[in-house]
């Protein structure tokens, strides 16, 4: 192709949305997930490139002190933005732990929320699976060491890959904006019972921004992930904890976890149990019921205690 | 579209599926940027885009529009960046394939860090976080830490002009992205080739239709595929896209056969047979360096191959001890995972037939001479008409030792196409069908006598090498811990999975995992210090010196005894290793004096092990000339013969040959000086200044002179009077290693972090100390990968490799690297000319066992299965 072929790349939101609407094209932002799938032979052109749509990039602060983050804002920008770090420490800490520096500097918020799962059966052209129009899940019958441990009604055993979605889930009232449609809660971007896709944004839809609620005052937060290696590895389990303390005692808490279910999950039982806590040592008791919420697959039994203990670790750090 | 590359405007066209890496490498010919994983994991392809490092293998080329790109080549536009100097000075590389990516990222980090913090060194954690997106398979991380810290501290801003010669002969080229690898070769009019591989684990291929594409059939005469991923044929076309399209058009008719893909199930009676007939069994590839030893087949199980000492006595003693419940009997079953070589440069070949009928092969290999010999035989050419080149090799580790499918296909296709043909494995092929260390299951029984000595040992090792056979792990147990009775048996379990290949210390790592943990267990049973027990049992005097060194380490003396408590637990473990001393008696090195430089020539390929540096240092030391005066020309089969770089034999073969060549050159110099100065011997300029030192006038007098050095025999000869086909000569004496490993175990999240490691190596004198240390450090890093992360995972139903990218196949990163101290015990090799031998294998095989023993020390739980994943650790220590 010649240079002319780039002429059709949209430069504003309306034309990007128009290019996607009714088309089979996949939106391409940083490309870190999509291009890997192209390489593996499970995705391909056409694409609608978004890099020229400058309006989708950056953080906008609203008068009430809340942030609206454009979908093309990179993960690195979220991790590094001083005001975001102060206002939304759980989100910023999660962003800082995603992937590697080169991926964070290119990968975007929208791409992170809408990325596809990491199941090797899904990502290999050698296998069919429910996400590719097949009628069974080869991971269930095969290797699912990194599979789900919390049942949501899907046959697909691939955990949701988005760490940022998990972090956003920990903010009540956080929503995503979709061009030409009503904003929706972050949780409504996903359906844990659906084995055919990793998000339920309508085909041809354009996610434009994430809107966060007004920051909590004097919040402390922590993000933790369990991995084999020290860096650059998808989590076995990840968790984020936000706590607000009044006179030293927890009065509000939000706890979310990832890599355990078809969608990121909230853990309301743990949130309830940690209310009133004054000391990190109280986290252990608050998470004691977590394994009972799990229904492991044959190879994911380890994730039940690991979910408990990763959440505990995040809570302890948030309370420290 | 318009972009700015290294300061110059460039117009490039980009297909929507094209990546930035492809634009830079293929479009602009800037091959300093490498692609290795093509999945955004390894960072080899890192570019600066508007000054920010980005993994260009996933970056859509379209996104470069209007941006400013800096490649490794551009980084040095105004002379080397301080990071490039630092990488060369600290030997922060081995094979160098990942180096451009590391350097580009490190340059951005160092500039940023110094702007914020001034000229101070960051701590290791900060460097590790910044470099988290880069992988170095050789494990040159300690040098990378040192280089980045020193560059941040401002130690490499401006060197003397020119920069002092680095410890590695080719370091400056590698740090600058100038070093050319096979994957960088693209002759005019070059076609691209793609291998079409089996999608079935076991099938008869009834027909293959290449649909008119230029192709070569790669199936054996029996038309049977025995694993998913096996090459069926290769197609070639004038562009990569057309070759891929042609490959997709190939139609294959399979008749499926029952497959055995699980090693445990394959052992059962009635399992489908991988090789149903004697004729088929004879086609089974070997995964050891020599020929597979003879053994019987029973179903899919082959063996035993036994090599014991008083086997019946050993078995009887162990049976009696088991019957009596003897507490001095240690038994266990240990398993190791399939570990994939996955060098950063994949298997690659560029083949060309010239107008005179000569065959030119660029290939990423550890065996230019062997490949040339095999090619001459295969294509019926005189040996001198085959020209094999491997100027730089991006890692090999045992997986690139022969004339292999990439070369066979490229050469055949080049002939069919009438054009040069280039064939490069993608990472999925590299992780599937390019070599792996077989998995293993080892049953051990070890008995100590009343005197505390080793009374009996039995080991049965079942090697899991897929369709390949030839496991020799147990039999290596004959070479350690004295002469006590022992029965050592090796078995192969064939499955319909990709073939294993020799991997750095074949058999040794599997043996050590089981043996060294059993010895550790015995020490605990006997209430004895694990080093002291080894010292008592082990008769090797060179290893005795290492035990004394290890026992005196503060970390050993100060370790706490008894199980510790709390979330984070520290442990220290030790292991010993033994390896065979191999050499190639036919190795040679030539020296020629050109433009006042001494140029050493030898065919040897340097896969990052430092072979060039060994030759250069041997010559330089012998001649007494500065590093700048010696150059090495290597990596070509047109030069004098050098060994295959396997079996740790390169240094032991070439070092002495290089010394011999230097001695001959000195003799010539003396002769010339004597002639010139006449019988009176009045001396003057142009002589050898003192003993064995050539000054520049003496070099000038030697201009154009050529001498050949040979590998002189060891004093008292060799262990075997003849060379073994595929193995070469075996010399007297064993190399040894003792590793002391400190780990921190997080008992909450199940992670094991190696924090410090001491590597004691006894292989005699080191010719090139820093590259040698680097190789030993890399041995520790690879051993940690083996211990904690690396595991090829296959679909249990189809045998298809699932870990076919570098995200799912997990090799250690810089943050997983402990602080490593290497100690060389240099005595004991005085019978070898030059006084030193190879270290590649002995430096890695015991590492995983040291980790295992350290985990036991920390937690009281002994890991039996590799890798020690978090889920296994948590289960092992009883977390529910």
Coordinates of N, CA, C and O in Angstrom, one line a residue, chain B residues 803-859:
Chain B
X803 N 2.4 -23.1 25.2 CA 3.3 -22.0 25.6 C 4.2 -21.6 24.4 O 5.4 -21.7 24.3
X804 N 3.5 -21.0 23.3 CA 4.1 -20.8 22.1 C 4.5 -19.3 21.9 O 4.7 -18.9 20.8
X805 N 4.5 -18.6 23.0 CA 5.0 -17.2 22.9 C 5.8 -16.9 24.2 O 5.7 -17.7 25.2
X806 N 6.5 -15.8 24.2 CA 7.4 -15.6 25.4 C 6.6 -15.0 26.6 O 7.2 -14.6 27.6
X807 N 5.3 -14.8 26.4 CA 4.5 -14.4 27.6 C 4.2 -15.7 28.3 O 4.2 -15.7 29.6
X808 N 3.8 -16.7 27.6 CA 3.3 -17.9 28.3 C 4.5 -18.8 28.6 O 4.4 -19.6 29.6
X809 N 5.6 -18.8 27.8 CA 6.8 -19.5 28.2 C 7.6 -18.5 28.9 O 8.1 -17.5 28.3
X810 N 7.9 -18.7 30.2 CA 8.4 -17.7 31.0 C 9.9 -17.8 31.3 O 10.3 -18.8 32.1
X811 N 10.7 -17.0 30.8 CA 12.1 -17.0 31.1 C 12.4 -15.9 32.0 O 11.7 -14.9 32.1
X812 N 13.5 -16.0 32.8 CA 13.8 -15.0 33.8 C 14.1 -13.6 33.3 O 14.7 -13.5 32.2
X813 N 13.6 -12.6 34.0 CA 13.9 -11.2 33.6 C 15.0 -10.7 34.6 O 15.4 -11.4 35.5
X814 N 15.3 -9.4 34.3 CA 16.4 -8.8 35.1 C 16.0 -8.7 36.6 O 16.8 -8.9 37.5
X815 N 14.7 -8.5 36.9 CA 14.3 -8.4 38.3 C 14.3 -9.8 39.0 O 14.2 -9.8 40.2
X816 N 14.5 -10.9 38.3 CA 14.5 -12.2 38.9 C 16.0 -12.6 39.2 O 16.2 -13.7 39.6
X817 N 16.9 -11.7 38.9 CA 18.3 -12.1 38.9 C 18.9 -11.7 40.3 O 18.8 -10.6 40.7
X818 N 19.4 -12.7 41.0 CA 20.0 -12.4 42.3 C 21.4 -11.7 42.1 O 21.9 -11.6 41.0
X819 N 21.9 -11.1 43.2 CA 23.3 -10.7 43.1 C 24.2 -12.0 43.1 O 24.0 -12.9 43.8
X820 N 25.1 -12.0 42.1 CA 25.9 -13.2 41.9 C 27.3 -13.0 42.0 O 27.9 -12.0 41.5
X821 N 28.0 -13.8 42.8 CA 29.4 -13.7 42.9 C 30.0 -15.0 42.3 O 29.7 -16.1 42.8
X822 N 30.9 -14.9 41.3 CA 31.5 -16.0 40.7 C 32.9 -16.2 41.2 O 33.7 -15.2 41.3
X823 N 33.3 -17.4 41.6 CA 34.6 -17.7 42.1 C 35.2 -18.8 41.2 O 34.6 -19.8 41.1
X824 N 36.4 -18.5 40.6 CA 37.0 -19.5 39.8 C 38.2 -20.1 40.6 O 39.0 -19.4 41.1
X825 N 38.1 -21.4 40.7 CA 39.2 -22.2 41.3 C 40.1 -22.6 40.1 O 39.6 -23.4 39.2
X826 N 41.3 -22.0 39.9 CA 42.0 -22.1 38.6 C 43.1 -23.2 38.6 O 43.7 -23.4 37.6
X827 N 43.2 -24.0 39.7 CA 44.2 -25.0 39.7 C 43.7 -26.3 39.2 O 42.5 -26.5 39.2
X828 N 44.6 -27.2 39.0 CA 44.1 -28.6 38.7 C 44.0 -29.0 37.2 O 43.7 -30.1 36.9
X829 N 44.4 -28.0 36.3 CA 44.3 -28.3 34.9 C 45.6 -28.1 34.2 O 45.7 -27.8 33.1
X830 N 46.7 -28.4 35.0 CA 48.0 -28.1 34.5 C 48.4 -29.1 33.4 O 49.3 -28.8 32.6
X831 N 47.7 -30.2 33.2 CA 48.0 -31.2 32.2 C 47.4 -30.7 30.8 O 47.7 -31.3 29.8
X832 N 46.6 -29.7 30.9 CA 46.0 -29.1 29.6 C 46.8 -27.9 29.2 O 47.0 -27.0 30.0
X833 N 47.2 -27.9 27.9 CA 47.9 -26.7 27.5 C 47.1 -25.4 27.7 O 45.9 -25.4 27.3
X834 N 47.6 -24.4 28.3 CA 46.8 -23.2 28.6 C 46.2 -23.3 30.0 O 45.8 -22.3 30.5
X835 N 46.0 -24.5 30.5 CA 45.6 -24.7 31.9 C 44.1 -24.5 32.2 O 43.7 -24.4 33.4
X836 N 43.3 -24.4 31.1 CA 41.9 -24.2 31.4 C 41.0 -24.8 30.4 O 41.4 -25.0 29.3
X837 N 39.8 -25.1 30.8 CA 38.8 -25.8 29.9 C 37.5 -25.0 29.9 O 37.4 -23.9 30.5
X838 N 36.4 -25.6 29.4 CA 35.2 -25.0 29.2 C 34.3 -24.9 30.5 O 34.4 -25.8 31.4
X839 N 33.3 -24.0 30.5 CA 32.5 -23.8 31.7 C 31.0 -23.7 31.4 O 30.2 -23.6 32.3
X840 N 30.6 -23.8 30.1 CA 29.3 -23.5 29.7 C 28.3 -24.4 30.5 O 27.2 -23.9 30.9
X841 N 28.6 -25.6 30.6 CA 27.6 -26.6 31.2 C 27.6 -26.7 32.7 O 26.6 -26.7 33.4
X842 N 28.8 -26.8 33.2 CA 29.0 -27.1 34.6 C 28.5 -25.9 35.4 O 28.1 -26.0 36.6
X843 N 28.4 -24.7 34.8 CA 28.0 -23.5 35.5 C 26.5 -23.4 35.6 O 26.0 -22.5 36.3
X844 N 25.7 -24.3 35.0 CA 24.3 -24.1 35.2 C 23.6 -25.3 35.7 O 22.5 -25.2 36.3
X845 N 24.1 -26.5 35.6 CA 23.3 -27.7 35.9 C 22.9 -27.9 37.3 O 21.9 -28.5 37.6
X846 N 23.7 -27.4 38.2 CA 23.3 -27.6 39.7 C 22.5 -26.5 40.3 O 22.0 -26.6 41.4
X847 N 22.2 -25.5 39.5 CA 21.6 -24.3 40.1 C 20.2 -24.6 40.6 O 19.8 -24.1 41.7
X848 N 19.4 -25.3 39.8 CA 18.0 -25.5 40.3 C 18.0 -26.3 41.6 O 17.1 -26.0 42.5
X849 N 18.9 -27.2 41.7 CA 18.9 -28.0 43.0 C 19.3 -27.2 44.1 O 18.8 -27.3 45.3
X850 N 20.2 -26.2 43.9 CA 20.5 -25.2 45.0 C 19.3 -24.4 45.4 O 19.1 -24.2 46.6
X851 N 18.5 -24.1 44.4 CA 17.2 -23.3 44.7 C 16.3 -24.3 45.5 O 15.7 -23.9 46.6
X852 N 16.2 -25.5 45.1 CA 15.3 -26.5 45.8 C 15.8 -26.6 47.2 O 14.9 -26.6 48.2
X853 N 17.1 -26.8 47.4 CA 17.6 -27.0 48.8 C 17.4 -25.7 49.6 O 17.2 -25.8 50.8
X854 N 17.5 -24.6 49.0 CA 17.2 -23.3 49.7 C 15.8 -23.2 50.1 O 15.4 -22.7 51.2
X855 N 14.9 -23.6 49.2 CA 13.4 -23.5 49.6 C 13.2 -24.5 50.7 O 12.4 -24.1 51.7
X856 N 13.8 -25.6 50.7 CA 13.6 -26.6 51.9 C 14.1 -25.9 53.1 O 13.5 -26.0 54.2
X857 N 15.3 -25.3 53.0 CA 15.9 -24.6 54.2 C 14.9 -23.5 54.7 O 14.8 -23.3 55.9
X858 N 14.3 -22.8 53.8 CA 13.4 -21.7 54.2 C 12.1 -22.2 54.8 O 11.6 -21.6 55.8
X859 N 11.5 -23.3 54.2 CA 10.2 -23.6 54.6 C 10.0 -25.0 55.2 O 8.9 -25.3 55.8

